[in-house]
CSV table of C-alpha atoms in Angstrom, one decimal:
chain,number,residue,atom,x,y,z
A,5,UNK,CA,29.9,2.7,0.0
A,6,UNK,CA,28.7,6.2,0.7
A,7,UNK,CA,30.4,7.4,-2.4
A,8,UNK,CA,28.2,5.2,-4.6
A,9,UNK,CA,25.5,7.8,-4.4
A,10,UNK,CA,27.5,10.7,-5.7
A,11,UNK,CA,29.7,11.6,-8.7
A,12,UNK,CA,33.4,11.2,-7.7
A,13,UNK,CA,35.7,14.2,-8.4
A,14,UNK,CA,39.3,13.7,-9.3
A,15,UNK,CA,42.2,16.0,-10.5
A,16,UNK,CA,43.1,15.4,-14.1
A,17,UNK,CA,46.6,15.7,-15.7
A,18,UNK,CA,45.6,19.3,-16.7
A,19,UNK,CA,45.3,20.1,-13.0
A,20,UNK,CA,41.6,20.7,-13.3
A,21,UNK,CA,38.8,19.0,-11.4
A,22,UNK,CA,37.0,16.3,-13.5
A,23,UNK,CA,33.8,14.5,-12.7
A,24,UNK,CA,34.0,10.7,-12.9
A,25,UNK,CA,30.5,9.5,-13.6
A,26,UNK,CA,29.4,6.3,-11.9
A,27,UNK,CA,26.5,5.4,-14.1
A,28,UNK,CA,24.0,6.5,-16.7
A,29,UNK,CA,20.4,7.8,-16.6
A,30,UNK,CA,18.9,4.7,-14.9
A,31,UNK,CA,21.6,4.6,-12.3
A,32,UNK,CA,20.8,8.1,-11.1
A,33,UNK,CA,17.0,7.7,-11.4
A,34,UNK,CA,17.4,4.4,-9.3
A,35,UNK,CA,18.8,6.5,-6.4
A,36,UNK,CA,15.2,7.6,-5.7
A,37,UNK,CA,14.3,3.9,-5.1
A,38,UNK,CA,17.6,3.2,-3.2
A,39,UNK,CA,17.2,6.2,-0.9
A,40,UNK,CA,13.5,5.6,-0.4
A,41,UNK,CA,12.4,8.8,-2.0
A,42,UNK,CA,9.8,7.6,-4.6
A,43,UNK,CA,7.4,5.6,-2.4
A,44,UNK,CA,6.7,8.4,0.1
A,45,UNK,CA,6.1,10.8,-2.9
A,46,UNK,CA,3.6,8.2,-4.3
A,47,UNK,CA,1.9,8.1,-0.9
A,48,UNK,CA,1.7,11.9,-1.0
A,49,UNK,CA,-0.4,11.5,-4.3
A,50,UNK,CA,-2.4,8.7,-2.8
A,51,UNK,CA,-3.3,10.8,0.2
A,52,UNK,CA,-4.4,13.7,-2.1
A,53,UNK,CA,-6.7,11.3,-3.9
A,54,UNK,CA,-8.2,9.6,-0.8
A,55,UNK,CA,-11.2,10.6,1.1
A,56,UNK,CA,-10.8,9.5,4.7
A,57,UNK,CA,-14.5,10.4,5.4
A,58,UNK,CA,-15.8,6.8,5.4
A,59,UNK,CA,-13.1,5.7,7.9
A,60,UNK,CA,-13.8,8.7,10.2
A,61,UNK,CA,-17.5,8.1,10.0
A,62,UNK,CA,-17.1,4.4,10.9
A,63,UNK,CA,-13.9,4.0,13.0
A,64,UNK,CA,-14.6,0.3,13.5
A,65,UNK,CA,-13.4,-0.2,9.9
A,66,UNK,CA,-9.9,0.4,11.2
A,67,UNK,CA,-10.2,-3.1,12.8
A,68,UNK,CA,-11.0,-4.6,9.4
A,69,UNK,CA,-8.0,-2.9,7.8
A,70,UNK,CA,-5.8,-4.3,10.6
A,71,UNK,CA,-7.3,-7.9,10.2
A,72,UNK,CA,-6.4,-8.0,6.5
A,73,UNK,CA,-2.7,-7.4,7.4
A,74,UNK,CA,-2.5,-11.0,8.8
A,75,UNK,CA,-1.5,-12.0,5.2
A,76,UNK,CA,1.8,-10.1,5.7
A,77,UNK,CA,2.8,-12.0,8.9
A,78,UNK,CA,1.6,-15.4,7.8
A,79,UNK,CA,3.6,-15.1,4.6
A,80,UNK,CA,6.6,-13.9,6.6
A,81,UNK,CA,6.5,-17.2,8.5
A,82,UNK,CA,6.0,-19.2,5.3
A,83,UNK,CA,9.1,-17.5,3.7
A,84,UNK,CA,11.2,-18.2,6.8
A,85,UNK,CA,10.2,-21.8,6.6
A,86,UNK,CA,11.3,-21.9,2.9
A,87,UNK,CA,14.8,-20.8,3.9
A,88,UNK,CA,14.7,-17.0,3.3
A,89,UNK,CA,16.4,-14.8,5.8
A,90,UNK,CA,14.4,-12.6,8.2
A,91,UNK,CA,14.9,-9.4,6.1
A,92,UNK,CA,14.0,-11.3,2.9
A,93,UNK,CA,11.0,-12.9,4.5
A,94,UNK,CA,9.8,-9.5,5.7
A,95,UNK,CA,10.1,-8.0,2.2
A,96,UNK,CA,8.2,-10.9,0.7
A,97,UNK,CA,5.5,-10.8,3.4
A,98,UNK,CA,4.7,-7.1,2.7
A,99,UNK,CA,3.4,-8.1,-0.7
A,100,UNK,CA,0.3,-9.1,1.4
A,101,UNK,CA,-0.2,-5.5,2.2
A,102,UNK,CA,-1.3,-5.1,-1.5
A,103,UNK,CA,0.5,-1.8,-1.7
A,104,UNK,CA,3.2,-1.6,-4.4
A,105,UNK,CA,5.0,1.5,-3.1
A,106,UNK,CA,5.2,0.1,0.5
A,107,UNK,CA,6.6,-3.2,-0.9
A,108,UNK,CA,9.2,-1.4,-2.9
A,109,UNK,CA,10.1,0.9,0.1
A,110,UNK,CA,10.6,-2.0,2.5
A,111,UNK,CA,12.4,-4.2,0.0
A,112,UNK,CA,14.8,-1.4,-1.1
A,113,UNK,CA,15.8,-1.1,2.6
A,114,UNK,CA,15.9,-4.8,3.6
A,115,UNK,CA,16.5,-7.0,0.5
A,116,UNK,CA,17.4,-4.9,-2.5
A,117,UNK,CA,18.5,-8.0,-4.5
A,118,UNK,CA,14.9,-9.2,-4.5
A,119,UNK,CA,13.4,-5.9,-5.7
A,120,UNK,CA,12.5,-7.1,-9.2
A,121,UNK,CA,10.5,-10.3,-8.2
A,122,UNK,CA,8.8,-8.6,-5.3
A,123,UNK,CA,7.7,-5.6,-7.3
A,124,UNK,CA,6.4,-7.8,-10.1
A,125,UNK,CA,4.5,-10.0,-7.6
A,126,UNK,CA,3.0,-7.0,-5.7
A,127,UNK,CA,1.8,-5.1,-8.7
A,128,UNK,CA,0.6,-8.2,-10.5
A,129,UNK,CA,-1.6,-9.3,-7.5
A,130,UNK,CA,-2.9,-5.7,-7.1
A,131,UNK,CA,-4.1,-5.9,-10.7
A,132,UNK,CA,-5.6,-9.3,-10.1
A,133,UNK,CA,-7.6,-8.3,-7.1
A,134,UNK,CA,-11.0,-8.6,-9.0
A,135,UNK,CA,-10.0,-12.2,-10.0
A,136,UNK,CA,-8.4,-13.4,-6.7
A,137,UNK,CA,-10.9,-12.0,-4.2
A,138,UNK,CA,-14.5,-12.9,-5.3
A,139,UNK,CA,-14.1,-16.7,-5.0
A,140,UNK,CA,-12.6,-16.4,-1.5
A,141,UNK,CA,-15.3,-13.8,-0.5
A,142,UNK,CA,-18.1,-16.1,-1.7
A,143,UNK,CA,-16.6,-19.3,-0.1
A,144,UNK,CA,-16.4,-17.6,3.3
A,145,UNK,CA,-19.9,-15.9,3.5
A,146,UNK,CA,-23.5,-17.0,3.2
A,147,UNK,CA,-26.0,-15.5,0.8
A,148,UNK,CA,-27.8,-13.9,3.7
A,149,UNK,CA,-24.6,-12.2,4.9
A,150,UNK,CA,-23.7,-11.0,1.4
A,151,UNK,CA,-27.2,-9.4,1.0
A,152,UNK,CA,-27.0,-7.3,4.1
A,153,UNK,CA,-27.7,-3.6,3.4
A,154,UNK,CA,-25.7,-1.2,5.5
A,155,UNK,CA,-27.2,2.1,6.6
A,156,UNK,CA,-25.8,5.4,5.2
A,157,UNK,CA,-22.7,6.7,6.9
A,158,UNK,CA,-23.0,9.9,8.9
A,159,UNK,CA,-21.8,13.1,7.3
A,160,UNK,CA,-18.2,14.0,8.4
A,161,UNK,CA,-17.4,17.6,9.3
A,162,UNK,CA,-14.5,19.6,7.7
A,163,UNK,CA,-12.9,20.0,11.1
A,164,UNK,CA,-12.8,16.2,11.6
A,165,UNK,CA,-11.3,15.8,8.1
A,166,UNK,CA,-8.5,18.3,8.9
A,167,UNK,CA,-7.8,17.1,12.4
A,168,UNK,CA,-7.6,13.4,11.4
A,169,UNK,CA,-4.4,13.5,9.2
A,170,UNK,CA,-2.6,15.7,11.8
A,171,UNK,CA,-3.5,13.3,14.7
A,172,UNK,CA,-2.5,10.2,12.7
A,173,UNK,CA,0.8,11.7,11.7
A,174,UNK,CA,1.6,12.7,15.3
A,175,UNK,CA,0.6,9.3,16.8
A,176,UNK,CA,2.3,7.3,14.0
A,177,UNK,CA,5.6,9.2,14.3
A,178,UNK,CA,5.6,8.8,18.1
A,179,UNK,CA,4.7,5.1,18.1
A,180,UNK,CA,6.6,4.0,15.0
A,181,UNK,CA,9.2,6.5,13.8
A,182,UNK,CA,10.3,4.1,11.0
A,183,UNK,CA,6.8,4.4,9.4
A,184,UNK,CA,6.7,8.2,9.7
A,185,UNK,CA,8.0,8.9,6.2
A,186,UNK,CA,5.2,6.9,4.5
A,187,UNK,CA,2.5,7.7,6.9
A,188,UNK,CA,3.4,11.4,7.2
A,189,UNK,CA,3.4,11.9,3.4
A,190,UNK,CA,0.1,10.1,3.0
A,191,UNK,CA,-1.5,12.4,5.6
A,192,UNK,CA,0.2,15.5,4.2
A,193,UNK,CA,-1.4,14.7,0.8
A,194,UNK,CA,-4.7,14.3,2.5
A,195,UNK,CA,-4.3,17.6,4.3
A,196,UNK,CA,-3.6,19.3,0.9
A,197,UNK,CA,-7.0,17.9,-0.2
A,198,UNK,CA,-9.1,18.7,2.9
A,199,UNK,CA,-7.6,22.2,3.7
A,200,UNK,CA,-9.2,23.5,0.5
A,201,UNK,CA,-6.6,26.4,0.3
A,202,UNK,CA,-3.9,24.8,-1.9
A,203,UNK,CA,-5.9,23.7,-4.9
A,204,UNK,CA,-3.0,23.9,-7.4
A,205,UNK,CA,-0.6,21.9,-5.2
A,206,UNK,CA,-3.4,19.3,-4.4
A,207,UNK,CA,-4.1,18.8,-8.1
A,208,UNK,CA,-0.4,18.4,-8.9
A,209,UNK,CA,0.1,15.9,-6.1
A,210,UNK,CA,-2.7,13.6,-7.3
A,211,UNK,CA,-2.0,13.9,-11.0
A,212,UNK,CA,1.3,15.1,-12.5
A,213,UNK,CA,3.6,14.3,-9.5
A,214,UNK,CA,2.3,10.8,-8.8
A,215,UNK,CA,2.4,9.9,-12.6
A,216,UNK,CA,6.0,11.1,-13.0
A,217,UNK,CA,7.2,9.3,-9.9
A,218,UNK,CA,5.4,6.1,-11.0
A,219,UNK,CA,7.2,6.2,-14.3
A,220,UNK,CA,10.6,6.7,-12.6
A,221,UNK,CA,9.8,3.9,-10.1
A,222,UNK,CA,8.5,1.4,-12.7
A,223,UNK,CA,11.3,2.0,-15.1
A,224,UNK,CA,14.1,1.7,-12.6
A,225,UNK,CA,12.7,-1.3,-10.7
A,226,UNK,CA,12.1,-3.0,-14.0
A,227,UNK,CA,15.7,-2.4,-14.9
A,228,UNK,CA,16.8,-4.3,-11.8
A,229,UNK,CA,15.0,-7.5,-13.0
A,230,UNK,CA,18.0,-8.8,-15.0
A,231,UNK,CA,17.6,-12.4,-16.2
A,232,UNK,CA,20.2,-14.0,-13.9
A,233,UNK,CA,18.4,-12.5,-10.8
A,234,UNK,CA,14.9,-12.9,-12.1
A,235,UNK,CA,14.7,-16.3,-13.8
A,236,UNK,CA,15.4,-18.4,-10.7
A,237,UNK,CA,13.4,-20.8,-8.6
A,238,UNK,CA,13.5,-18.2,-5.9
A,239,UNK,CA,11.3,-15.9,-8.0
A,240,UNK,CA,8.6,-18.6,-8.4
A,241,UNK,CA,8.7,-19.1,-4.6
A,242,UNK,CA,8.2,-15.3,-4.1
A,243,UNK,CA,5.3,-15.2,-6.6
A,244,UNK,CA,3.7,-18.2,-4.8
A,245,UNK,CA,4.1,-16.7,-1.4
A,246,UNK,CA,2.7,-13.4,-2.7
A,247,UNK,CA,-0.5,-15.2,-3.8
A,248,UNK,CA,-0.7,-16.8,-0.4
A,249,UNK,CA,-0.3,-13.4,1.3
A,250,UNK,CA,-3.2,-12.0,-0.8
A,251,UNK,CA,-5.5,-15.0,-0.1
A,252,UNK,CA,-4.8,-15.0,3.6
A,253,UNK,CA,-5.3,-11.2,3.9
A,254,UNK,CA,-8.6,-11.4,2.0
A,255,UNK,CA,-9.7,-14.3,4.1
A,256,UNK,CA,-8.9,-12.8,7.5
A,257,UNK,CA,-10.6,-9.5,6.5
A,258,UNK,CA,-13.8,-11.3,5.5
A,259,UNK,CA,-13.7,-13.6,8.6
A,260,UNK,CA,-13.3,-10.5,10.9
A,261,UNK,CA,-16.1,-9.0,8.9
A,262,UNK,CA,-18.3,-12.0,9.9
A,263,UNK,CA,-17.3,-11.4,13.6
A,264,UNK,CA,-18.5,-7.7,13.2
A,265,UNK,CA,-21.6,-8.9,11.4
A,266,UNK,CA,-22.6,-11.0,14.5
A,267,UNK,CA,-21.4,-8.4,17.0
A,268,UNK,CA,-23.4,-5.6,15.3
A,269,UNK,CA,-26.6,-7.6,15.2
A,270,UNK,CA,-26.4,-8.4,11.4
A,271,UNK,CA,-25.9,-4.7,10.4
A,272,UNK,CA,-22.4,-5.0,8.9
A,273,UNK,CA,-21.9,-6.8,5.6
A,274,UNK,CA,-18.8,-9.0,6.0
A,275,UNK,CA,-17.9,-8.4,2.3
A,276,UNK,CA,-16.4,-5.0,3.2
A,277,UNK,CA,-13.7,-6.9,5.2
A,278,UNK,CA,-12.0,-8.0,2.0
A,279,UNK,CA,-11.3,-4.4,1.2
A,280,UNK,CA,-8.9,-4.2,4.1
A,281,UNK,CA,-6.1,-5.3,1.7
A,282,UNK,CA,-5.0,-1.8,0.7
A,283,UNK,CA,-5.3,-1.9,-3.1
A,284,UNK,CA,-7.2,1.4,-3.2
A,285,UNK,CA,-9.9,1.7,-4.6
A,286,UNK,CA,-10.0,-1.6,-6.5
A,287,UNK,CA,-10.6,-3.8,-3.4
A,288,UNK,CA,-13.5,-1.5,-2.4
A,289,UNK,CA,-15.0,-1.8,-5.9
A,290,UNK,CA,-14.8,-5.6,-5.6
A,291,UNK,CA,-16.8,-5.6,-2.4
A,292,UNK,CA,-19.3,-3.4,-4.1
A,293,UNK,CA,-19.6,-5.7,-7.2
A,294,UNK,CA,-19.9,-8.9,-5.2
A,295,UNK,CA,-22.5,-7.4,-2.9
A,296,UNK,CA,-24.5,-5.9,-5.7
A,297,UNK,CA,-24.7,-9.3,-7.5
A,298,UNK,CA,-26.5,-10.7,-4.5
A,299,UNK,CA,-28.7,-7.7,-3.8
A,300,UNK,CA,-29.0,-5.2,-6.7
A,301,UNK,CA,-30.1,-2.4,-4.3
A,302,UNK,CA,-26.9,-2.8,-2.2
A,303,UNK,CA,-24.3,0.0,-2.2
A,304,UNK,CA,-21.2,-1.1,-0.3
A,305,UNK,CA,-18.6,1.1,-2.0
A,306,UNK,CA,-18.4,3.9,0.6
A,307,UNK,CA,-18.6,1.4,3.5
A,308,UNK,CA,-15.8,-0.6,1.9
A,309,UNK,CA,-13.6,2.5,1.4
A,310,UNK,CA,-13.3,2.7,5.3
A,311,UNK,CA,-11.4,-0.6,5.6
A,312,UNK,CA,-9.7,0.1,2.3
A,313,UNK,CA,-8.0,3.3,3.5
A,314,UNK,CA,-7.4,1.7,6.9
A,315,UNK,CA,-5.5,-1.0,5.0
A,316,UNK,CA,-3.2,1.7,3.5
A,317,UNK,CA,-2.4,3.0,7.0
A,318,UNK,CA,-2.1,-0.6,8.2
A,319,UNK,CA,0.4,-1.7,5.6
A,320,UNK,CA,2.5,1.4,6.2
A,321,UNK,CA,2.5,0.6,9.9
A,322,UNK,CA,3.3,-3.1,9.2
A,323,UNK,CA,6.3,-2.0,7.0
A,324,UNK,CA,7.5,0.3,9.9
A,325,UNK,CA,7.3,-2.6,12.3
A,326,UNK,CA,9.3,-4.9,10.0
A,327,UNK,CA,11.8,-2.2,9.3
A,328,UNK,CA,12.4,-1.5,13.0
A,329,UNK,CA,13.0,-5.2,13.6
A,330,UNK,CA,15.1,-6.1,10.6
A,331,UNK,CA,16.4,-2.7,9.4
């Protein structure tokens, strides 16, 4: 099985060494998915794009990011109940993390035969965040809660922004080594951004590199979705469970936001809880749009970015936990 990743050499009739090729272009590009190379590289780019300032300024938003990960574990239980194995259920559950690269990373390790349907479900629901989330957010909050204006976040120092990614990487690697690849690359990208001394590398990570890797990832994962694997009742189950994962994640985020609204003496707008699903920055924009419809002078975007980036960290940790159990 180890040979599958490499060209095989054999001695021909002429006594010379010949390379026996095992596959074409897509086969070799797919090794980046199979070996788990592409998702961490995408995380490097995401880290370079992301400002962790709102999370550092309001560390409580970490709790909202954690609350929105409930969708992963609820869906895991649902998938087990429908007859999927533990490893398959873990791969389906991670769709609730609303993070395409994380879903692909975990599925390629635990259930590669489900890669096509899970990738389609994860990326489809990420794109549908502005349609799926607002009805749930409105159903679970009152007009008074949605109108809450939050006070401006405190300015974050450069030192804090540099120390934060280093500390998260160290703690993450010690507590959960299986998540260190994703988490470490996310934080390295952020360190490129905040250090201010590697401008060219920082720009490449957040533009050219992430775009190239996304093309490789999308093309090769799409190529795995052959008709006999994809057009099955199982795929419909996965897409249904993925929707459940998103709805539960959004709901638990908003409900925990309501708890914080009461605990803070009505100073926290529960709408920012829905941004805990980690579709960055779309989920934060949805919190902003829904809040501004109720109160035109409301600016929730930066407040919602806290739970949003906490959700990215949360989904990487959830993937690490599932990988350490089923991997």
